[in-house]
Amino acid sequence: MKTRLSRFALLSSCLLLSSQLLAEPKRPECIAPAKPGGGFDLTCKLAQSGLKDAGLLKAPMRVTYMPGGVGAVAYNAVVAQRAAEAGTITAFSSGSLLNLAQGKFGRYDETAVRWLAAVGTDYGAISVRADAPYQDLDDLIAAVKKDPGSVVFGAGATIGGQDWMQTALIARAAGVDPQKLRYVAFEGGGETLTAMLGGHVQVTSSGLGEVTPQLDAGKIRILAVLSDERLPGKLADIPTAKEQGYDISWPVIRGFYMGPEVSDEDFNWWKSQFDSLLADEDFAKLREQRDLFPLSMTGDELKAFVEKQVQDYKALAGEFGLVK
């Protein structure tokens, strides 16, 4: 009897493994909706490495870049042209949700895709070159108050986007009209940082994870991180905006969605892989190496989070006159 049960258990395991292998997409792809080097790129490469290292994805996952409209081009392409692709996941961030809240993705809203997984959270950061005259946020605000046109802000979005919103919130808290800020929009965080290092803009508003490699290299100074409290580990020396007198916090969710016509079988396969990945201690270390912090949601839980976040962003955008 024991031998028969053992054979049954072995057969069941083989069938389960076989079904998992059949469900795995042949050509997995992660779309980063911007040029290389920014937060979307970071998000895709985190999944690429994590799924491979954990043995949850046998085929190599390629990262492709689809810049345009700070995520709008990719969103529209996935919904309208690649709606049923079982192997395609696309990176999103809080900035994507903020743009959706303002109708910047055209005729598609937050219900147009299948929200797959959130894999971590970042925080907004205000950065300058290491040789900049600004030592803290007060120095920067004083310069802006004296002459708003003397400081050029660079960010990976248009007015109303996530990076602009971070600077607008700080400006408002300091009594400065956000509309008077000099602002240069770039397609992604990588371009923004390059422009600042080249001296074309003086300040970068971005996600923290986008700029920490240059912080480690000694090329930039982070004036403030937009978290409620100081962050742990090597980031503990970075002051928050709150402790400098500006009551601003901006967490940045990082995750993935899929096309609206992806089958339940294919969607649930990916969800299962991400559920396993998010419970993996090695993935937690990989995420920490990229200066991201724990935030784990998949499927319906993430969908509910996204819908609430979009509503909150609609209210915030309304405060700045960005939506009717």
Short mmCIF file of N, CA, C and O in Angstrom, two decimals, residues 210-264:
data_model
loop_
_atom_site.label_atom_id
_atom_site.label_comp_id
_atom_site.label_asym_id
_atom_site.label_seq_id
_atom_site.Cartn_x
_atom_site.Cartn_y
_atom_site.Cartn_z
N GLU A 210 16.34 55.24 -8.51
CA GLU A 210 16.90 55.66 -9.79
C GLU A 210 18.23 56.39 -9.63
O GLU A 210 19.03 56.44 -10.57
N VAL A 211 18.47 56.99 -8.46
CA VAL A 211 19.65 57.84 -8.29
C VAL A 211 20.68 57.28 -7.32
O VAL A 211 21.81 57.79 -7.25
N THR A 212 20.35 56.23 -6.58
CA THR A 212 21.31 55.72 -5.59
C THR A 212 22.62 55.22 -6.20
O THR A 212 23.67 55.35 -5.55
N PRO A 213 22.64 54.67 -7.43
CA PRO A 213 23.96 54.30 -7.98
C PRO A 213 24.90 55.50 -8.10
O PRO A 213 26.10 55.37 -7.85
N GLN A 214 24.36 56.67 -8.48
CA GLN A 214 25.19 57.86 -8.59
C GLN A 214 25.52 58.44 -7.21
O GLN A 214 26.56 59.08 -7.03
N LEU A 215 24.65 58.18 -6.24
CA LEU A 215 24.97 58.56 -4.86
C LEU A 215 26.15 57.74 -4.36
O LEU A 215 27.09 58.29 -3.75
N ASP A 216 26.13 56.44 -4.62
CA ASP A 216 27.23 55.57 -4.21
C ASP A 216 28.53 55.98 -4.89
O ASP A 216 29.62 55.84 -4.31
N ALA A 217 28.43 56.51 -6.11
CA ALA A 217 29.61 56.93 -6.86
C ALA A 217 30.09 58.32 -6.45
O ALA A 217 31.12 58.79 -6.95
N GLY A 218 29.37 58.97 -5.55
CA GLY A 218 29.77 60.30 -5.08
C GLY A 218 29.49 61.43 -6.05
O GLY A 218 30.04 62.53 -5.90
N LYS A 219 28.60 61.19 -7.02
CA LYS A 219 28.35 62.21 -8.05
C LYS A 219 27.16 63.12 -7.73
O LYS A 219 27.01 64.17 -8.34
N ILE A 220 26.31 62.70 -6.79
CA ILE A 220 25.14 63.50 -6.46
C ILE A 220 24.99 63.64 -4.94
O ILE A 220 25.62 62.90 -4.17
N ARG A 221 24.15 64.57 -4.56
CA ARG A 221 23.74 64.74 -3.16
C ARG A 221 22.22 64.69 -3.13
O ARG A 221 21.56 65.36 -3.93
N ILE A 222 21.65 63.89 -2.25
CA ILE A 222 20.20 63.83 -2.11
C ILE A 222 19.80 64.78 -0.98
O ILE A 222 20.17 64.59 0.17
N LEU A 223 19.05 65.82 -1.34
CA LEU A 223 18.65 66.81 -0.36
C LEU A 223 17.53 66.32 0.55
O LEU A 223 17.45 66.72 1.71
N ALA A 224 16.69 65.45 0.01
CA ALA A 224 15.58 64.94 0.82
C ALA A 224 15.00 63.68 0.18
O ALA A 224 14.91 63.58 -1.04
N VAL A 225 14.61 62.75 1.02
CA VAL A 225 13.85 61.60 0.59
C VAL A 225 12.42 61.79 1.10
O VAL A 225 12.21 62.28 2.22
N LEU A 226 11.45 61.45 0.29
CA LEU A 226 10.06 61.73 0.62
C LEU A 226 9.40 60.51 1.29
O LEU A 226 8.43 59.93 0.80
N SER A 227 9.96 60.14 2.42
CA SER A 227 9.43 59.06 3.24
C SER A 227 9.03 59.62 4.60
O SER A 227 9.45 60.72 4.97
N ASP A 228 8.22 58.88 5.33
CA ASP A 228 7.75 59.37 6.63
C ASP A 228 8.89 59.43 7.65
O ASP A 228 8.93 60.32 8.49
N GLU A 229 9.78 58.47 7.57
CA GLU A 229 10.93 58.40 8.48
C GLU A 229 12.18 58.09 7.67
O GLU A 229 12.10 57.66 6.52
N ARG A 230 13.34 58.31 8.28
CA ARG A 230 14.59 57.96 7.60
C ARG A 230 14.61 56.48 7.26
O ARG A 230 14.10 55.64 8.00
N LEU A 231 15.21 56.18 6.13
CA LEU A 231 15.27 54.82 5.65
C LEU A 231 16.44 54.08 6.30
O LEU A 231 17.40 54.70 6.77
N PRO A 232 16.38 52.76 6.34
CA PRO A 232 17.42 52.00 7.04
C PRO A 232 18.69 51.81 6.23
O PRO A 232 18.76 52.15 5.05
N GLY A 233 19.68 51.24 6.88
CA GLY A 233 20.92 50.84 6.22
C GLY A 233 21.73 51.99 5.68
O GLY A 233 21.88 53.03 6.32
N LYS A 234 22.24 51.82 4.48
CA LYS A 234 23.16 52.80 3.89
C LYS A 234 22.46 54.11 3.55
O LYS A 234 23.13 55.11 3.27
N LEU A 235 21.12 54.12 3.58
CA LEU A 235 20.37 55.34 3.26
C LEU A 235 20.00 56.13 4.50
O LEU A 235 19.32 57.16 4.40
N ALA A 236 20.45 55.68 5.66
CA ALA A 236 20.03 56.29 6.92
C ALA A 236 20.51 57.74 7.09
O ALA A 236 19.95 58.49 7.90
N ASP A 237 21.54 58.13 6.34
CA ASP A 237 22.06 59.50 6.47
C ASP A 237 21.29 60.52 5.64
O ASP A 237 21.54 61.72 5.75
N ILE A 238 20.37 60.05 4.81
CA ILE A 238 19.62 60.97 3.95
C ILE A 238 18.44 61.53 4.75
O ILE A 238 17.58 60.78 5.22
N PRO A 239 18.35 62.85 4.90
CA PRO A 239 17.25 63.42 5.66
C PRO A 239 15.93 63.36 4.90
O PRO A 239 15.91 63.37 3.67
N THR A 240 14.84 63.29 5.63
CA THR A 240 13.52 63.34 5.01
C THR A 240 13.10 64.79 4.83
O THR A 240 13.62 65.69 5.49
N ALA A 241 12.14 65.00 3.93
CA ALA A 241 11.58 66.34 3.78
C ALA A 241 10.83 66.73 5.05
O ALA A 241 10.87 67.89 5.48
N LYS A 242 10.19 65.76 5.69
CA LYS A 242 9.42 66.05 6.90
C LYS A 242 10.28 66.60 8.02
O LYS A 242 9.91 67.55 8.70
N GLU A 243 11.44 66.00 8.23
CA GLU A 243 12.29 66.48 9.31
C GLU A 243 12.89 67.84 9.02
O GLU A 243 13.38 68.53 9.93
N GLN A 244 12.84 68.27 7.75
CA GLN A 244 13.32 69.60 7.38
C GLN A 244 12.18 70.61 7.34
O GLN A 244 12.36 71.75 6.90
N GLY A 245 11.00 70.18 7.80
CA GLY A 245 9.89 71.12 7.93
C GLY A 245 8.89 71.11 6.80
O GLY A 245 8.00 71.97 6.75
N TYR A 246 8.99 70.13 5.89
CA TYR A 246 8.07 70.06 4.75
C TYR A 246 7.31 68.74 4.83
O TYR A 246 7.89 67.67 4.62
N ASP A 247 6.05 68.82 5.16
CA ASP A 247 5.26 67.63 5.46
C ASP A 247 4.82 66.91 4.18
O ASP A 247 3.65 66.91 3.80
N ILE A 248 5.81 66.29 3.53
CA ILE A 248 5.57 65.63 2.24
C ILE A 248 6.09 64.19 2.32
O ILE A 248 7.22 63.94 2.76
N SER A 249 5.27 63.27 1.88
CA SER A 249 5.69 61.87 1.75
C SER A 249 5.18 61.35 0.41
O SER A 249 4.04 61.65 0.02
N TRP A 250 6.03 60.63 -0.33
CA TRP A 250 5.62 60.12 -1.64
C TRP A 250 6.20 58.73 -1.87
O TRP A 250 7.29 58.58 -2.42
N PRO A 251 5.48 57.69 -1.44
CA PRO A 251 5.92 56.32 -1.77
C PRO A 251 5.65 56.01 -3.23
O PRO A 251 4.67 56.50 -3.82
N VAL A 252 6.51 55.22 -3.84
CA VAL A 252 6.41 54.89 -5.26
C VAL A 252 6.27 53.38 -5.41
O VAL A 252 7.24 52.64 -5.21
N ILE A 253 5.08 52.92 -5.74
CA ILE A 253 4.88 51.50 -5.96
C ILE A 253 5.53 51.09 -7.28
O ILE A 253 5.53 51.84 -8.25
N ARG A 254 6.08 49.89 -7.31
CA ARG A 254 6.65 49.35 -8.55
C ARG A 254 6.10 47.95 -8.78
O ARG A 254 6.13 47.10 -7.89
N GLY A 255 5.56 47.73 -9.97
CA GLY A 255 4.96 46.44 -10.24
C GLY A 255 4.66 46.23 -11.72
O GLY A 255 5.25 46.89 -12.58
N PHE A 256 3.70 45.32 -12.00
CA PHE A 256 3.45 44.86 -13.37
C PHE A 256 1.97 44.67 -13.63
O PHE A 256 1.20 44.31 -12.74
N TYR A 257 1.58 44.87 -14.89
CA TYR A 257 0.23 44.53 -15.35
C TYR A 257 0.33 43.69 -16.61
O TYR A 257 1.40 43.58 -17.23
N MET A 258 -0.82 43.10 -17.00
CA MET A 258 -0.90 42.30 -18.23
C MET A 258 -2.09 42.77 -19.05
O MET A 258 -2.92 43.55 -18.58
N GLY A 259 -2.17 42.29 -20.28
CA GLY A 259 -3.24 42.69 -21.18
C GLY A 259 -4.61 42.23 -20.71
O GLY A 259 -4.73 41.23 -19.98
N PRO A 260 -5.67 42.91 -21.12
CA PRO A 260 -7.01 42.61 -20.63
C PRO A 260 -7.59 41.28 -21.09
O PRO A 260 -8.51 40.76 -20.46
N GLU A 261 -7.06 40.72 -22.17
CA GLU A 261 -7.60 39.47 -22.70
C GLU A 261 -6.72 38.26 -22.40
O GLU A 261 -6.95 37.16 -22.94
N VAL A 262 -5.73 38.44 -21.54
CA VAL A 262 -4.91 37.30 -21.11
C VAL A 262 -5.81 36.32 -20.36
O VAL A 262 -6.62 36.71 -19.51
N SER A 263 -5.69 35.04 -20.69
CA SER A 263 -6.57 34.04 -20.08
C SER A 263 -6.33 33.93 -18.58
O SER A 263 -5.24 34.25 -18.08
N ASP A 264 -7.34 33.46 -17.86
CA ASP A 264 -7.19 33.25 -16.42
C ASP A 264 -6.05 32.27 -16.13
O ASP A 264 -5.30 32.44 -15.16
#
